[in-house]
Amino acid sequence: MKILPRSVEKLIEAFERLPGIGPKTASRLTFYLLHVPQEELDEFSDSLKNLKNKTVYCSKCFNIGESDPCVVCASLDRDESIVCVVEQPIDILSLERTGKYRGIYHVLHGAINPLNNIGPDEIKIAELLRRVKSGKIKEVILATNPNVEGEATAMYIRREVSILKAQNSNLNELKMTRLAHGLPVGGDLEYADEVTLSRSLEGRQEY
Amino acid sequence: MKILPRSVEKLIEAFERLPGIGPKTASRLTFYLLHVPQEELDEFSDSLKNLKNKTVYCSKCFNIGESDPCVVCASLDRDESIVCVVEQPIDILSLERTGKYRGIYHVLHGAINPLNNIGPDEIKIAELLRRVKSGKIKEVILATNPNVEGEATAMYIRREVSILKAQNSNLNELKMTRLAHGLPVGGDLEYADEVTLSRSLEGRQEY
C-alpha cells in the first residue's frame, strides 16, 4: 500500500539525495516541514531555486561570490603576496572564521584522486601555477585536506612549483608552507591516533 | 568580511532551521548543492513549494494523504475494528513497513506535554473517543512513543476509554493494548538500560 502522498514522497527523495542524509532523516525532515507555515516553505524553495542564479566564480581565485572578482580578491586590505590553496570554497569559510588570515585564496575545486579519475588537469592547478609564475606571490600555503587525496595534491603542487622556481629566477623568494598537523585543541592525548601523534611530535615547538 | 553570496547564506539559514541540522551541516549541504545541476535544484525547490498544496488530513484518522479519507481508511482490506493510536503521521510509515498490521490508525498529532503547554485538548483525543463511542472498534492499540509524554498520553487515553466503557454497555468487548516494551532485536543485553531490561522481564513470553 502506498501510504505517502506523492508530494511528500518527492521531497523525501530530494532530501535523500543530499550527502549524509539517509531515508530516516529524509522522512523526519519532510514530516517536520509539514508543520511549517507555507511562507517559510516558499522562502526555502526560493533560496534553493536562486542558489546558483546569483553566484559566479571569481576568475582570479575560483571562489564563489556575487561578483567577479570575489570580495576577498577585490578587498584592499588583503595581502596579495600570500595565497592559501584550498580544495573547496567551503574551506575558505572555515579559514575566515579563524580571523587570523589576511592573505588571498586559490580554490582548486577538488583534489587529485586517481580512483575517481580526477587528475591534476581536472582541478585548478594550472591556474594556480599561472598565478605563481606572475612573480607577485611570496608564499603559497597548501591548505588541502590532511587526507590521502589532499596530501597527494599538496605534493604534486610542491613539485610543480619547484620546477617553476628552478626555471624562473624571479621566483627565488617564493616560500611554500603546509598547514601544521598535530593534536586538535580540546582533544585528548589518549584518543589521538598514532599518525597524528607522531606528526605533532615532529612538529613540536619551543615553549 | 562577508565572504558568502547572499543566496548561499539564505539557503544555509533555511537548512539551519531544520531539526538536527547545525550550522556546519547546513553549509555542507548548501555547498554540495552548488555542484548540482539547476534542474535538480528546481525539482527540489518545487517539491518544497508543493509539499502542503497537495496534501490533506484524513477527516477520520487525521493521517496526511492526497485524498480524504486517506488510503488506509479508504482501503477495503483493512480491519476497521482495530485502531492503532500514534503520535505522528510518520509513525504510520514505520508501522506499515513491518507489513504486520492490517487495522486502521488514529493520529493524535502530538502527545500530552504540560511543559510545552500541550494538554489533552490540544491533540486529537476527543476525536479518538468519538470513534471509540461509535461501538465499531474492538481493539485500541496504544502506540504512542515509549517516553514520558507518550506514556502519559497512553495513560490518559486508557482512563478516558475506561470511563466510556463504564457508561456504555455496547463497549463491553472493547480491548485496550499497548505496544510491548523489551529488548530491541539485534541489541546487546550488556547495553540495555535497567528500565528496558526490567520491562522485558515483566513481559517475558513462553518459549
PDB file of C-alpha atoms in Angstrom, chain A residues 1-8 10-12 14-15 17-21 23-25 27-38 40-55 57 63-66 71-72 75 77-78 88-90 92-94 96-97 102 105 109, chain B residues 1-8 10-12 14-15 17-21 23-25 27-38 40-55 57 63-66 71-72 75 77-78 88-90 92-94 96-97 102 105 109:
ATOM      1  CA  MET A   1       0.000   0.000   0.000  1.00  0.00           C
ATOM      2  CA  LYS A   2       1.372   3.410  -0.964  1.00  0.00           C
ATOM      3  CA  ILE A   3       0.807   5.324   2.259  1.00  0.00           C
ATOM      4  CA  LEU A   4       2.523   8.601   1.415  1.00  0.00           C
ATOM      5  CA  PRO A   5       1.174  11.373  -0.785  1.00  0.00           C
ATOM      6  CA  ARG A   6       3.270  11.814  -3.932  1.00  0.00           C
ATOM      7  CA  SER A   7       4.369  15.322  -2.854  1.00  0.00           C
ATOM      8  CA  VAL A   8       5.700  14.005   0.451  1.00  0.00           C
ATOM      9  CA  LYS A  10       9.116  13.510  -3.737  1.00  0.00           C
ATOM     10  CA  LEU A  11      10.510  15.735  -1.003  1.00  0.00           C
ATOM     11  CA  ILE A  12      11.826  12.705   0.898  1.00  0.00           C
ATOM     12  CA  ALA A  14      15.089  15.051  -2.767  1.00  0.00           C
ATOM     13  CA  PHE A  15      16.453  15.070   0.790  1.00  0.00           C
ATOM     14  CA  ARG A  17      19.990  12.686  -2.466  1.00  0.00           C
ATOM     15  CA  LEU A  18      21.901  15.019  -0.124  1.00  0.00           C
ATOM     16  CA  PRO A  19      25.179  13.710   1.326  1.00  0.00           C
ATOM     17  CA  GLY A  20      24.891  12.212   4.799  1.00  0.00           C
ATOM     18  CA  ILE A  21      21.089  12.156   4.782  1.00  0.00           C
ATOM     19  CA  PRO A  23      15.967   7.584   4.335  1.00  0.00           C
ATOM     20  CA  LYS A  24      15.051   8.028   8.017  1.00  0.00           C
ATOM     21  CA  THR A  25      16.420  11.577   8.314  1.00  0.00           C
ATOM     22  CA  SER A  27      11.381  11.418   6.223  1.00  0.00           C
ATOM     23  CA  ARG A  28      11.923  13.151   9.547  1.00  0.00           C
ATOM     24  CA  LEU A  29      12.825  16.432   7.840  1.00  0.00           C
ATOM     25  CA  THR A  30       9.907  16.164   5.415  1.00  0.00           C
ATOM     26  CA  PHE A  31       7.362  15.471   8.149  1.00  0.00           C
ATOM     27  CA  TYR A  32       8.800  18.340  10.145  1.00  0.00           C
ATOM     28  CA  LEU A  33       8.273  20.666   7.176  1.00  0.00           C
ATOM     29  CA  LEU A  34       4.603  19.636   7.010  1.00  0.00           C
ATOM     30  CA  HIS A  35       4.141  21.630  10.223  1.00  0.00           C
ATOM     31  CA  VAL A  36       5.909  24.720   8.922  1.00  0.00           C
ATOM     32  CA  PRO A  37       3.928  27.722   7.549  1.00  0.00           C
ATOM     33  CA  GLN A  38       3.674  27.895   3.758  1.00  0.00           C
ATOM     34  CA  GLU A  40       8.602  29.552   5.208  1.00  0.00           C
ATOM     35  CA  LEU A  41       8.408  26.710   2.691  1.00  0.00           C
ATOM     36  CA  ASP A  42       8.207  29.251  -0.134  1.00  0.00           C
ATOM     37  CA  GLU A  43      11.240  31.047   1.195  1.00  0.00           C
ATOM     38  CA  PHE A  44      13.220  27.803   1.461  1.00  0.00           C
ATOM     39  CA  SER A  45      12.060  26.850  -2.023  1.00  0.00           C
ATOM     40  CA  ASP A  46      13.129  30.201  -3.491  1.00  0.00           C
ATOM     41  CA  SER A  47      16.561  30.081  -1.909  1.00  0.00           C
ATOM     42  CA  LEU A  48      17.093  26.665  -3.492  1.00  0.00           C
ATOM     43  CA  LYS A  49      15.983  27.870  -6.914  1.00  0.00           C
ATOM     44  CA  ASN A  50      18.109  31.021  -6.756  1.00  0.00           C
ATOM     45  CA  LEU A  51      21.165  29.424  -5.175  1.00  0.00           C
ATOM     46  CA  LYS A  52      23.176  29.353  -8.379  1.00  0.00           C
ATOM     47  CA  ASN A  53      21.435  32.147 -10.311  1.00  0.00           C
ATOM     48  CA  LYS A  54      23.091  34.794  -8.252  1.00  0.00           C
ATOM     49  CA  THR A  55      26.545  33.315  -7.794  1.00  0.00           C
ATOM     50  CA  TYR A  57      33.082  32.004  -9.755  1.00  0.00           C
ATOM     51  CA  ASN A  63      35.947  31.166  -5.020  1.00  0.00           C
ATOM     52  CA  ILE A  64      32.182  31.548  -5.365  1.00  0.00           C
ATOM     53  CA  GLY A  65      30.764  35.008  -4.880  1.00  0.00           C
ATOM     54  CA  GLU A  66      28.216  37.502  -6.001  1.00  0.00           C
ATOM     55  CA  VAL A  71      35.080  40.019  -2.090  1.00  0.00           C
ATOM     56  CA  VAL A  72      38.437  38.667  -0.917  1.00  0.00           C
ATOM     57  CA  SER A  75      39.438  43.789  -0.946  1.00  0.00           C
ATOM     58  CA  ASP A  77      43.281  45.174   2.941  1.00  0.00           C
ATOM     59  CA  ARG A  78      44.249  41.638   1.991  1.00  0.00           C
ATOM     60  CA  GLN A  88      36.677  23.836  -1.896  1.00  0.00           C
ATOM     61  CA  PRO A  89      35.030  27.251  -1.372  1.00  0.00           C
ATOM     62  CA  ILE A  90      33.626  25.970   1.948  1.00  0.00           C
ATOM     63  CA  ILE A  92      37.581  29.450   2.847  1.00  0.00           C
ATOM     64  CA  LEU A  93      34.678  29.843   5.241  1.00  0.00           C
ATOM     65  CA  SER A  94      36.490  27.823   7.906  1.00  0.00           C
ATOM     66  CA  GLU A  96      37.924  33.129   7.541  1.00  0.00           C
ATOM     67  CA  ARG A  97      36.228  32.102  10.777  1.00  0.00           C
ATOM     68  CA  ARG A 102      44.881  38.229   5.825  1.00  0.00           C
ATOM     69  CA  TYR A 105      42.977  32.282  -1.714  1.00  0.00           C
ATOM     70  CA  HIS A 109      37.712  22.659  -6.745  1.00  0.00           C
TER      71      HIS A 109
ATOM     72  CA  MET B   1      34.205  40.461   5.816  1.00  0.00           C
ATOM     73  CA  LYS B   2      31.042  38.919   4.360  1.00  0.00           C
ATOM     74  CA  ILE B   3      32.504  36.092   2.329  1.00  0.00           C
ATOM     75  CA  LEU B   4      29.337  34.321   1.250  1.00  0.00           C
ATOM     76  CA  PRO B   5      26.953  35.421  -1.510  1.00  0.00           C
ATOM     77  CA  ARG B   6      23.535  36.325  -0.103  1.00  0.00           C
ATOM     78  CA  SER B   7      21.852  33.432  -1.944  1.00  0.00           C
ATOM     79  CA  VAL B   8      24.218  30.923  -0.343  1.00  0.00           C
ATOM     80  CA  LYS B  10      19.954  32.302   2.720  1.00  0.00           C
ATOM     81  CA  LEU B  11      19.974  28.606   1.882  1.00  0.00           C
ATOM     82  CA  ILE B  12      22.310  27.879   4.795  1.00  0.00           C
ATOM     83  CA  ALA B  14      16.948  27.693   5.696  1.00  0.00           C
ATOM     84  CA  PHE B  15      18.757  24.399   6.325  1.00  0.00           C
ATOM     85  CA  ARG B  17      16.106  25.868  10.757  1.00  0.00           C
ATOM     86  CA  LEU B  18      15.566  22.127  10.229  1.00  0.00           C
ATOM     87  CA  PRO B  19      15.706  19.894  13.320  1.00  0.00           C
ATOM     88  CA  GLY B  20      19.049  18.203  13.898  1.00  0.00           C
ATOM     89  CA  ILE B  21      20.880  20.315  11.307  1.00  0.00           C
ATOM     90  CA  PRO B  23      25.488  25.423  11.050  1.00  0.00           C
ATOM     91  CA  LYS B  24      28.229  23.078   9.801  1.00  0.00           C
ATOM     92  CA  THR B  25      25.871  20.571   8.192  1.00  0.00           C
ATOM     93  CA  SER B  27      26.901  24.862   4.971  1.00  0.00           C
ATOM     94  CA  ARG B  28      27.997  21.425   3.837  1.00  0.00           C
ATOM     95  CA  LEU B  29      24.604  20.726   2.258  1.00  0.00           C
ATOM     96  CA  THR B  30      24.473  24.154   0.624  1.00  0.00           C
ATOM     97  CA  PHE B  31      27.963  23.886  -0.865  1.00  0.00           C
ATOM     98  CA  TYR B  32      27.099  20.406  -2.088  1.00  0.00           C
ATOM     99  CA  LEU B  33      24.043  21.801  -3.872  1.00  0.00           C
ATOM    100  CA  LEU B  34      26.229  24.351  -5.674  1.00  0.00           C
ATOM    101  CA  HIS B  35      27.595  21.415  -7.690  1.00  0.00           C
ATOM    102  CA  VAL B  36      24.186  20.021  -8.552  1.00  0.00           C
ATOM    103  CA  PRO B  37      22.557  20.762 -11.964  1.00  0.00           C
ATOM    104  CA  GLN B  38      19.955  23.547 -11.947  1.00  0.00           C
ATOM    105  CA  GLU B  40      17.729  19.087  -9.838  1.00  0.00           C
ATOM    106  CA  LEU B  41      17.610  22.267  -7.731  1.00  0.00           C
ATOM    107  CA  ASP B  42      14.372  23.264  -9.460  1.00  0.00           C
ATOM    108  CA  GLU B  43      12.872  19.860  -8.755  1.00  0.00           C
ATOM    109  CA  PHE B  44      13.876  20.052  -5.074  1.00  0.00           C
ATOM    110  CA  SER B  45      12.529  23.602  -4.915  1.00  0.00           C
ATOM    111  CA  ASP B  46       9.193  22.590  -6.459  1.00  0.00           C
ATOM    112  CA  SER B  47       8.727  19.650  -4.112  1.00  0.00           C
ATOM    113  CA  LEU B  48       9.206  22.018  -1.182  1.00  0.00           C
ATOM    114  CA  LYS B  49       6.721  24.521  -2.541  1.00  0.00           C
ATOM    115  CA  ASN B  50       4.114  21.868  -3.324  1.00  0.00           C
ATOM    116  CA  LEU B  51       4.619  19.796  -0.188  1.00  0.00           C
ATOM    117  CA  LYS B  52       1.485  21.023   1.517  1.00  0.00           C
ATOM    118  CA  ASN B  53      -0.538  22.122  -1.541  1.00  0.00           C
ATOM    119  CA  LYS B  54      -1.338  18.589  -2.489  1.00  0.00           C
ATOM    120  CA  THR B  55      -1.863  17.037   0.923  1.00  0.00           C
ATOM    121  CA  TYR B  57      -5.621  15.497   6.564  1.00  0.00           C
ATOM    122  CA  ASN B  63      -3.254  10.917   8.752  1.00  0.00           C
ATOM    123  CA  ILE B  64      -1.904  13.031   5.907  1.00  0.00           C
ATOM    124  CA  GLY B  65      -2.747  11.932   2.403  1.00  0.00           C
ATOM    125  CA  GLU B  66      -3.656  13.002  -1.086  1.00  0.00           C
ATOM    126  CA  VAL B  71      -5.589   5.410   1.559  1.00  0.00           C
ATOM    127  CA  VAL B  72      -5.674   3.341   4.749  1.00  0.00           C
ATOM    128  CA  SER B  75      -8.945   0.576   1.739  1.00  0.00           C
ATOM    129  CA  ASP B  77      -8.858  -4.915   3.108  1.00  0.00           C
ATOM    130  CA  ARG B  78      -8.059  -3.187   6.388  1.00  0.00           C
ATOM    131  CA  GLN B  88       2.509  11.469  14.267  1.00  0.00           C
ATOM    132  CA  PRO B  89       1.822  10.510  10.653  1.00  0.00           C
ATOM    133  CA  ILE B  90       5.464   9.429  10.330  1.00  0.00           C
ATOM    134  CA  ILE B  92       2.307   5.129  10.479  1.00  0.00           C
ATOM    135  CA  LEU B  93       5.149   4.813   7.993  1.00  0.00           C
ATOM    136  CA  SER B  94       7.200   2.789  10.485  1.00  0.00           C
ATOM    137  CA  GLU B  96       3.397  -0.040   7.709  1.00  0.00           C
ATOM    138  CA  ARG B  97       7.000  -1.012   6.993  1.00  0.00           C
ATOM    139  CA  ARG B 102      -3.887  -4.809   8.994  1.00  0.00           C
ATOM    140  CA  TYR B 105      -4.970   4.253  12.539  1.00  0.00           C
ATOM    141  CA  HIS B 109      -0.692  14.925  16.227  1.00  0.00           C
TER     142      HIS B 109
END
